[in-house]
Amino acid sequence: MRLDIISIFPEYFAPLDVSLIGKARERGTLDVRVHQLRDWAHDVHKTVDDTPYGGGPGMVMKPEVWGEAIDAVIGDGTPRMIVPTPSGRPFTQELAQELAEEPWLLFACGRYEGIDSRVVAEYATRLRVDEVGIGDYVLAGGEVAVLVMVEAIGRLLPGVLGNAQSAVDDSFAPGSMRNLVEGPVYTKPPVWRGHEVPAVLLSGHHGKIARWRRDEALRRTVANRPELAAALDVDALDKHDRKLLEELSFRVGPEDVAN
Ligand code: ADE
């Protein structure tokens, strides 16, 4: 997969040399190219921003600089373009999976109040363009959001994870545990500072272990992500799931509407 990233802070992407993503780059599974946006600014100050039309605080990134940069980076190619912004569609495991199937992604990192909106309008005539937000909070720029997305996407590429099953067991991964977060995990020693590993995990009984893991995933989802638990598909729950949810006094489905 080829990844192009355009930013005024290429230094932000040094972590992409490290760990799983770094190894994937060394092996050639990932071809990451980071570009300095200012290389396409022509005045002595390498200006990339200007005051917003209509007034208001902050600065807006200039369309001409972005246009030249994107044209130069993509040539005649047609990558899928991602613009990180808190006002974008939510980045989810499902979107990460979809993006992991693309051959070429281009990330355009905005700073300040964002990029002049005509840039997305222009490239949307030629490329698939998505504005994407990684959560309901505001970062100082898109760089960290792109690091998050590249890591989530990169680990789904074939051969990047040592154990392909790890991605299958993830919270939010497709399958029977979809919409459940992962439960707790343990390793040796069996007792640490008086805390014991749950006995079922040492039992060697695979059926009981799978059931216990599902119970714990349900408990954690109810405790930490009640909105996910409420949205569980009732028909996909077995008798044991329903009993556990009842014990937790948790009702699946939309809240009763008071009138
Ligand atoms: N840029 C600033 N905040 C962001 C967010 N939450 N997601 C994506 N890009 C951003």
Tab-separated table of C-alpha atoms and ligand atoms in Angstrom:
chain	number	residue	atom	x	y	z
A	1	MET	CA	0.000	0.000	0.000
A	2	ARG	CA	1.228	3.481	-0.840
A	3	LEU	CA	0.580	6.298	1.663
A	4	ASP	CA	1.276	9.953	0.936
A	5	ILE	CA	1.021	12.465	3.764
A	6	ILE	CA	1.156	16.233	3.200
A	7	SER	CA	1.776	18.398	6.287
A	8	ILE	CA	3.622	21.504	7.455
A	9	PHE	CA	5.128	19.294	10.206
A	10	PRO	CA	6.692	16.229	8.558
A	11	GLU	CA	8.618	15.653	11.836
A	12	TYR	CA	5.377	14.482	13.416
A	13	PHE	CA	5.624	11.260	11.404
A	14	ALA	CA	8.947	10.023	12.817
A	15	PRO	CA	7.055	7.325	14.817
A	16	LEU	CA	6.176	5.641	11.510
A	17	ASP	CA	9.785	4.363	11.477
A	18	VAL	CA	9.120	2.363	14.650
A	19	SER	CA	7.569	-1.009	15.560
A	20	LEU	CA	5.010	-2.788	13.357
A	21	ILE	CA	4.590	0.054	10.886
A	22	GLY	CA	8.364	0.617	10.697
A	23	LYS	CA	8.900	-3.070	9.928
A	24	ALA	CA	6.124	-3.051	7.307
A	25	ARG	CA	7.915	-0.119	5.638
A	26	GLU	CA	11.265	-1.925	5.714
A	27	ARG	CA	9.658	-4.978	4.130
A	28	GLY	CA	7.952	-2.862	1.475
A	29	THR	CA	4.386	-3.761	2.548
A	30	LEU	CA	3.911	-0.045	3.222
A	31	ASP	CA	5.408	2.712	1.079
A	32	VAL	CA	5.024	5.890	3.184
A	33	ARG	CA	5.991	9.252	1.656
A	34	VAL	CA	5.783	12.385	3.807
A	35	HIS	CA	5.764	15.770	2.035
A	36	GLN	CA	6.357	19.300	3.348
A	37	LEU	CA	3.419	21.467	2.228
A	38	ARG	CA	5.602	24.615	2.336
A	39	ASP	CA	7.642	23.233	-0.575
A	40	TRP	CA	4.724	24.430	-2.728
A	41	ALA	CA	4.490	27.940	-1.187
A	42	HIS	CA	6.253	30.513	-3.334
A	43	ASP	CA	6.654	33.683	-1.242
A	44	VAL	CA	9.749	34.279	0.887
A	45	HIS	CA	7.889	33.436	4.079
A	46	LYS	CA	6.480	30.171	2.621
A	47	THR	CA	2.997	31.305	3.663
A	48	VAL	CA	0.337	28.586	3.800
A	49	ASP	CA	-2.514	30.395	5.580
A	50	ASP	CA	-4.592	33.568	5.502
A	51	THR	CA	-7.457	35.228	7.387
A	52	PRO	CA	-10.941	33.701	7.028
A	53	TYR	CA	-13.567	35.286	4.786
A	54	GLY	CA	-16.525	36.357	6.895
A	55	GLY	CA	-14.259	37.131	9.840
A	56	GLY	CA	-13.690	35.163	12.992
A	57	PRO	CA	-10.674	33.855	14.856
A	58	GLY	CA	-7.773	31.867	13.488
A	59	MET	CA	-6.402	31.305	10.020
A	60	VAL	CA	-7.430	29.157	7.065
A	61	MET	CA	-5.017	27.222	4.845
A	62	LYS	CA	-4.743	28.633	1.322
A	63	PRO	CA	-6.201	26.604	-1.553
A	64	GLU	CA	-3.477	27.429	-4.136
A	65	VAL	CA	-0.678	25.876	-2.055
A	66	TRP	CA	-2.722	22.746	-1.359
A	67	GLY	CA	-3.725	22.446	-5.024
A	68	GLU	CA	-0.135	22.559	-6.241
A	69	ALA	CA	1.003	20.123	-3.562
A	70	ILE	CA	-1.710	17.547	-4.249
A	71	ASP	CA	-1.291	17.821	-8.046
A	72	ALA	CA	2.459	17.232	-7.706
A	73	VAL	CA	2.081	14.302	-5.324
A	74	ILE	CA	-0.607	12.421	-7.244
A	75	GLY	CA	0.343	13.169	-10.864
A	76	ASP	CA	-2.164	11.281	-13.020
A	77	GLY	CA	-2.943	8.852	-10.173
A	78	THR	CA	-6.184	8.520	-8.225
A	79	PRO	CA	-5.508	7.778	-4.556
A	80	ARG	CA	-8.331	7.827	-2.063
A	81	MET	CA	-7.966	11.132	-0.196
A	82	ILE	CA	-8.501	11.532	3.550
A	83	VAL	CA	-8.764	14.917	5.229
A	84	PRO	CA	-8.584	14.657	9.032
A	85	THR	CA	-10.954	17.096	10.724
A	86	PRO	CA	-13.077	16.974	13.881
A	87	SER	CA	-16.099	17.703	11.668
A	88	GLY	CA	-15.555	14.591	9.537
A	89	ARG	CA	-17.267	11.196	9.555
A	90	PRO	CA	-16.141	9.045	12.502
A	91	PHE	CA	-13.054	6.877	12.106
A	92	THR	CA	-14.109	3.354	13.125
A	93	GLN	CA	-12.667	-0.148	12.843
A	94	GLU	CA	-14.995	-0.647	9.884
A	95	LEU	CA	-13.569	2.378	8.062
A	96	ALA	CA	-10.018	1.260	8.956
A	97	GLN	CA	-10.785	-2.117	7.333
A	98	GLU	CA	-12.231	-0.438	4.243
A	99	LEU	CA	-9.190	1.842	3.889
A	100	ALA	CA	-6.812	-1.107	4.408
A	101	GLU	CA	-8.177	-2.547	1.167
A	102	GLU	CA	-7.176	0.533	-0.887
A	103	PRO	CA	-3.919	0.462	-2.864
A	104	TRP	CA	-3.139	4.159	-2.307
A	105	LEU	CA	-4.157	6.717	0.322
A	106	LEU	CA	-3.383	10.433	0.450
A	107	PHE	CA	-3.690	12.254	3.789
A	108	ALA	CA	-3.957	16.076	3.727
A	109	CYS	CA	-3.204	17.440	7.209
A	110	GLY	CA	-4.820	20.771	8.018
A	111	ARG	CA	-3.729	23.086	10.826
A	112	TYR	CA	-5.314	26.223	12.259
A	113	GLU	CA	-9.033	26.468	11.417
A	114	GLY	CA	-8.656	24.003	8.535
A	115	ILE	CA	-8.143	23.996	4.768
A	116	ASP	CA	-10.137	26.273	2.401
A	117	SER	CA	-13.216	24.142	1.631
A	118	ARG	CA	-12.759	24.467	-2.130
A	119	VAL	CA	-9.826	22.043	-1.930
A	120	VAL	CA	-12.108	19.146	-0.937
A	121	ALA	CA	-14.705	20.314	-3.492
A	122	GLU	CA	-12.080	20.361	-6.266
A	123	TYR	CA	-10.543	16.941	-5.608
A	124	ALA	CA	-13.924	15.326	-4.932
A	125	THR	CA	-14.575	15.766	-8.667
A	126	ARG	CA	-11.670	13.408	-9.409
A	127	LEU	CA	-10.945	11.343	-6.308
A	128	ARG	CA	-12.861	9.626	-3.556
A	129	VAL	CA	-12.467	12.154	-0.719
A	130	ASP	CA	-13.483	11.614	2.911
A	131	GLU	CA	-13.264	14.082	5.769
A	132	VAL	CA	-12.640	11.931	8.840
A	133	GLY	CA	-12.632	12.682	12.588
A	134	ILE	CA	-10.975	10.398	15.145
A	135	GLY	CA	-13.093	11.493	18.115
A	136	ASP	CA	-15.164	14.229	19.649
A	137	TYR	CA	-12.307	16.457	20.751
A	138	VAL	CA	-10.199	19.021	18.929
A	139	LEU	CA	-6.507	18.463	18.241
A	140	ALA	CA	-4.116	21.219	17.177
A	141	GLY	CA	-3.932	19.747	13.689
A	142	GLY	CA	-4.541	16.624	11.639
A	143	GLU	CA	-1.079	15.086	12.119
A	144	VAL	CA	-1.800	13.047	15.234
A	145	ALA	CA	-5.135	11.921	13.755
A	146	VAL	CA	-3.241	10.640	10.697
A	147	LEU	CA	-0.790	8.751	12.925
A	148	VAL	CA	-3.763	7.100	14.611
A	149	MET	CA	-5.366	6.177	11.292
A	150	VAL	CA	-2.131	4.900	9.715
A	151	GLU	CA	-1.485	2.636	12.703
A	152	ALA	CA	-5.046	1.276	12.733
A	153	ILE	CA	-4.977	0.695	8.959
A	154	GLY	CA	-1.387	-0.551	8.777
A	155	ARG	CA	-1.872	-3.343	11.325
A	156	LEU	CA	-4.689	-4.760	9.183
A	157	LEU	CA	-2.476	-5.187	6.107
A	158	PRO	CA	-1.633	-8.805	5.313
A	159	GLY	CA	1.567	-9.877	7.076
A	160	VAL	CA	1.900	-6.830	9.352
A	161	LEU	CA	0.708	-8.484	12.573
A	162	GLY	CA	2.792	-11.471	13.681
A	163	ASN	CA	-0.413	-13.351	14.536
A	164	ALA	CA	-3.298	-12.715	12.137
A	165	GLN	CA	-5.746	-13.911	14.812
A	166	SER	CA	-4.905	-10.864	16.982
A	167	ALA	CA	-6.862	-8.592	14.635
A	168	VAL	CA	-9.776	-11.053	14.542
A	169	ASP	CA	-10.098	-10.933	18.368
A	170	ASP	CA	-9.920	-7.119	18.557
A	171	SER	CA	-12.609	-5.009	20.108
A	172	PHE	CA	-14.902	-3.860	17.258
A	173	ALA	CA	-13.604	-6.515	14.834
A	174	PRO	CA	-16.287	-8.067	12.594
A	175	GLY	CA	-17.720	-11.360	13.833
A	176	SER	CA	-19.622	-12.584	16.901
A	177	MET	CA	-17.779	-10.160	19.197
A	178	ARG	CA	-18.606	-7.181	17.013
A	179	ASN	CA	-19.834	-4.253	19.115
A	180	LEU	CA	-18.282	-5.742	22.229
A	181	VAL	CA	-15.057	-4.461	23.726
A	182	GLU	CA	-12.390	-6.989	24.678
A	183	GLY	CA	-12.362	-8.367	28.196
A	184	PRO	CA	-9.373	-8.567	30.577
A	185	VAL	CA	-6.190	-10.490	29.736
A	186	TYR	CA	-3.594	-12.209	31.957
A	187	THR	CA	-0.158	-13.782	31.707
A	188	LYS	CA	2.200	-15.501	34.167
A	189	PRO	CA	2.631	-15.602	37.155
A	190	PRO	CA	-0.669	-17.169	38.308
A	191	VAL	CA	-0.632	-15.036	41.494
A	192	TRP	CA	0.775	-11.506	41.581
A	193	ARG	CA	0.659	-9.379	44.762
A	194	GLY	CA	-2.169	-11.592	45.953
A	195	HIS	CA	-4.245	-11.154	42.767
A	196	GLU	CA	-5.094	-14.502	41.179
A	197	VAL	CA	-5.628	-15.215	37.502
A	198	PRO	CA	-9.260	-16.414	37.076
A	199	ALA	CA	-9.154	-20.201	37.520
A	200	VAL	CA	-11.117	-20.922	34.326
A	201	LEU	CA	-8.193	-19.592	32.231
A	202	LEU	CA	-5.914	-22.247	33.753
A	203	SER	CA	-8.485	-25.037	33.264
A	204	GLY	CA	-7.591	-25.885	29.663
A	205	HIS	CA	-11.345	-26.134	28.921
A	206	HIS	CA	-11.695	-24.215	25.654
A	207	GLY	CA	-15.492	-24.051	25.693
A	208	LYS	CA	-15.599	-22.649	29.230
A	209	ILE	CA	-12.804	-20.194	28.435
A	210	ALA	CA	-14.644	-18.878	25.356
A	211	ARG	CA	-17.843	-18.470	27.410
A	212	TRP	CA	-15.967	-16.691	30.218
A	213	ARG	CA	-14.325	-14.335	27.722
A	214	ARG	CA	-17.668	-13.476	26.209
A	215	ASP	CA	-19.162	-12.824	29.673
A	216	GLU	CA	-16.295	-10.520	30.551
A	217	ALA	CA	-16.590	-8.712	27.201
A	218	LEU	CA	-20.298	-8.178	27.867
A	219	ARG	CA	-19.642	-6.941	31.430
A	220	ARG	CA	-17.010	-4.491	30.260
A	221	THR	CA	-19.127	-3.246	27.386
A	222	VAL	CA	-22.039	-2.587	29.770
A	223	ALA	CA	-19.738	-0.829	32.265
A	224	ASN	CA	-17.619	1.241	29.879
A	225	ARG	CA	-19.666	1.549	26.685
A	226	PRO	CA	-23.357	1.376	27.626
A	227	GLU	CA	-24.333	2.954	24.285
A	228	LEU	CA	-22.651	0.030	22.454
A	229	ALA	CA	-24.307	-2.507	24.750
A	230	ALA	CA	-27.727	-0.932	24.196
A	231	ALA	CA	-27.249	-1.267	20.443
A	232	LEU	CA	-26.481	-5.010	20.571
A	233	ASP	CA	-28.612	-7.105	18.242
A	234	VAL	CA	-30.977	-9.033	20.542
A	235	ASP	CA	-31.251	-11.869	18.020
A	236	ALA	CA	-27.482	-12.325	18.044
A	237	LEU	CA	-27.502	-12.877	21.832
A	238	ASP	CA	-27.754	-16.402	23.217
A	239	LYS	CA	-29.648	-17.461	26.347
A	240	HIS	CA	-26.552	-17.141	28.507
A	241	ASP	CA	-25.868	-13.593	27.201
A	242	ARG	CA	-29.433	-12.567	28.021
A	243	LYS	CA	-29.227	-14.023	31.518
A	244	LEU	CA	-25.988	-12.183	32.203
A	245	LEU	CA	-27.420	-8.881	30.954
A	246	GLU	CA	-30.444	-9.435	33.196
A	247	GLU	CA	-28.142	-10.013	36.181
A	248	LEU	CA	-26.466	-6.716	35.310
A	249	SER	CA	-29.942	-5.119	35.133
A	250	PHE	CA	-29.116	-4.047	31.592
A	251	ARG	CA	-31.789	-3.742	28.935
A	252	VAL	CA	-30.743	-4.070	25.302
A	253	GLY	CA	-32.605	-1.913	22.803
A	254	PRO	CA	-33.661	1.708	22.645
A	255	GLU	CA	-34.689	3.465	25.866
A	256	ASP	CA	-38.419	3.546	26.510
A	257	VAL	CA	-39.643	6.880	25.294
A	258	ALA	CA	-41.456	8.720	28.089
A	259	ASN	CA	-44.395	10.764	26.898
B	1	ADE	N1	-7.973	17.644	13.648
B	1	ADE	C1	-8.230	18.253	14.818
B	1	ADE	N2	-8.983	17.501	15.615
B	1	ADE	C2	-9.225	16.343	14.928
B	1	ADE	C3	-9.954	15.167	15.202
B	1	ADE	N3	-10.617	14.993	16.349
B	1	ADE	N4	-9.982	14.206	14.270
B	1	ADE	C4	-9.348	14.377	13.100
B	1	ADE	N5	-8.658	15.462	12.774
B	1	ADE	C5	-8.577	16.438	13.673
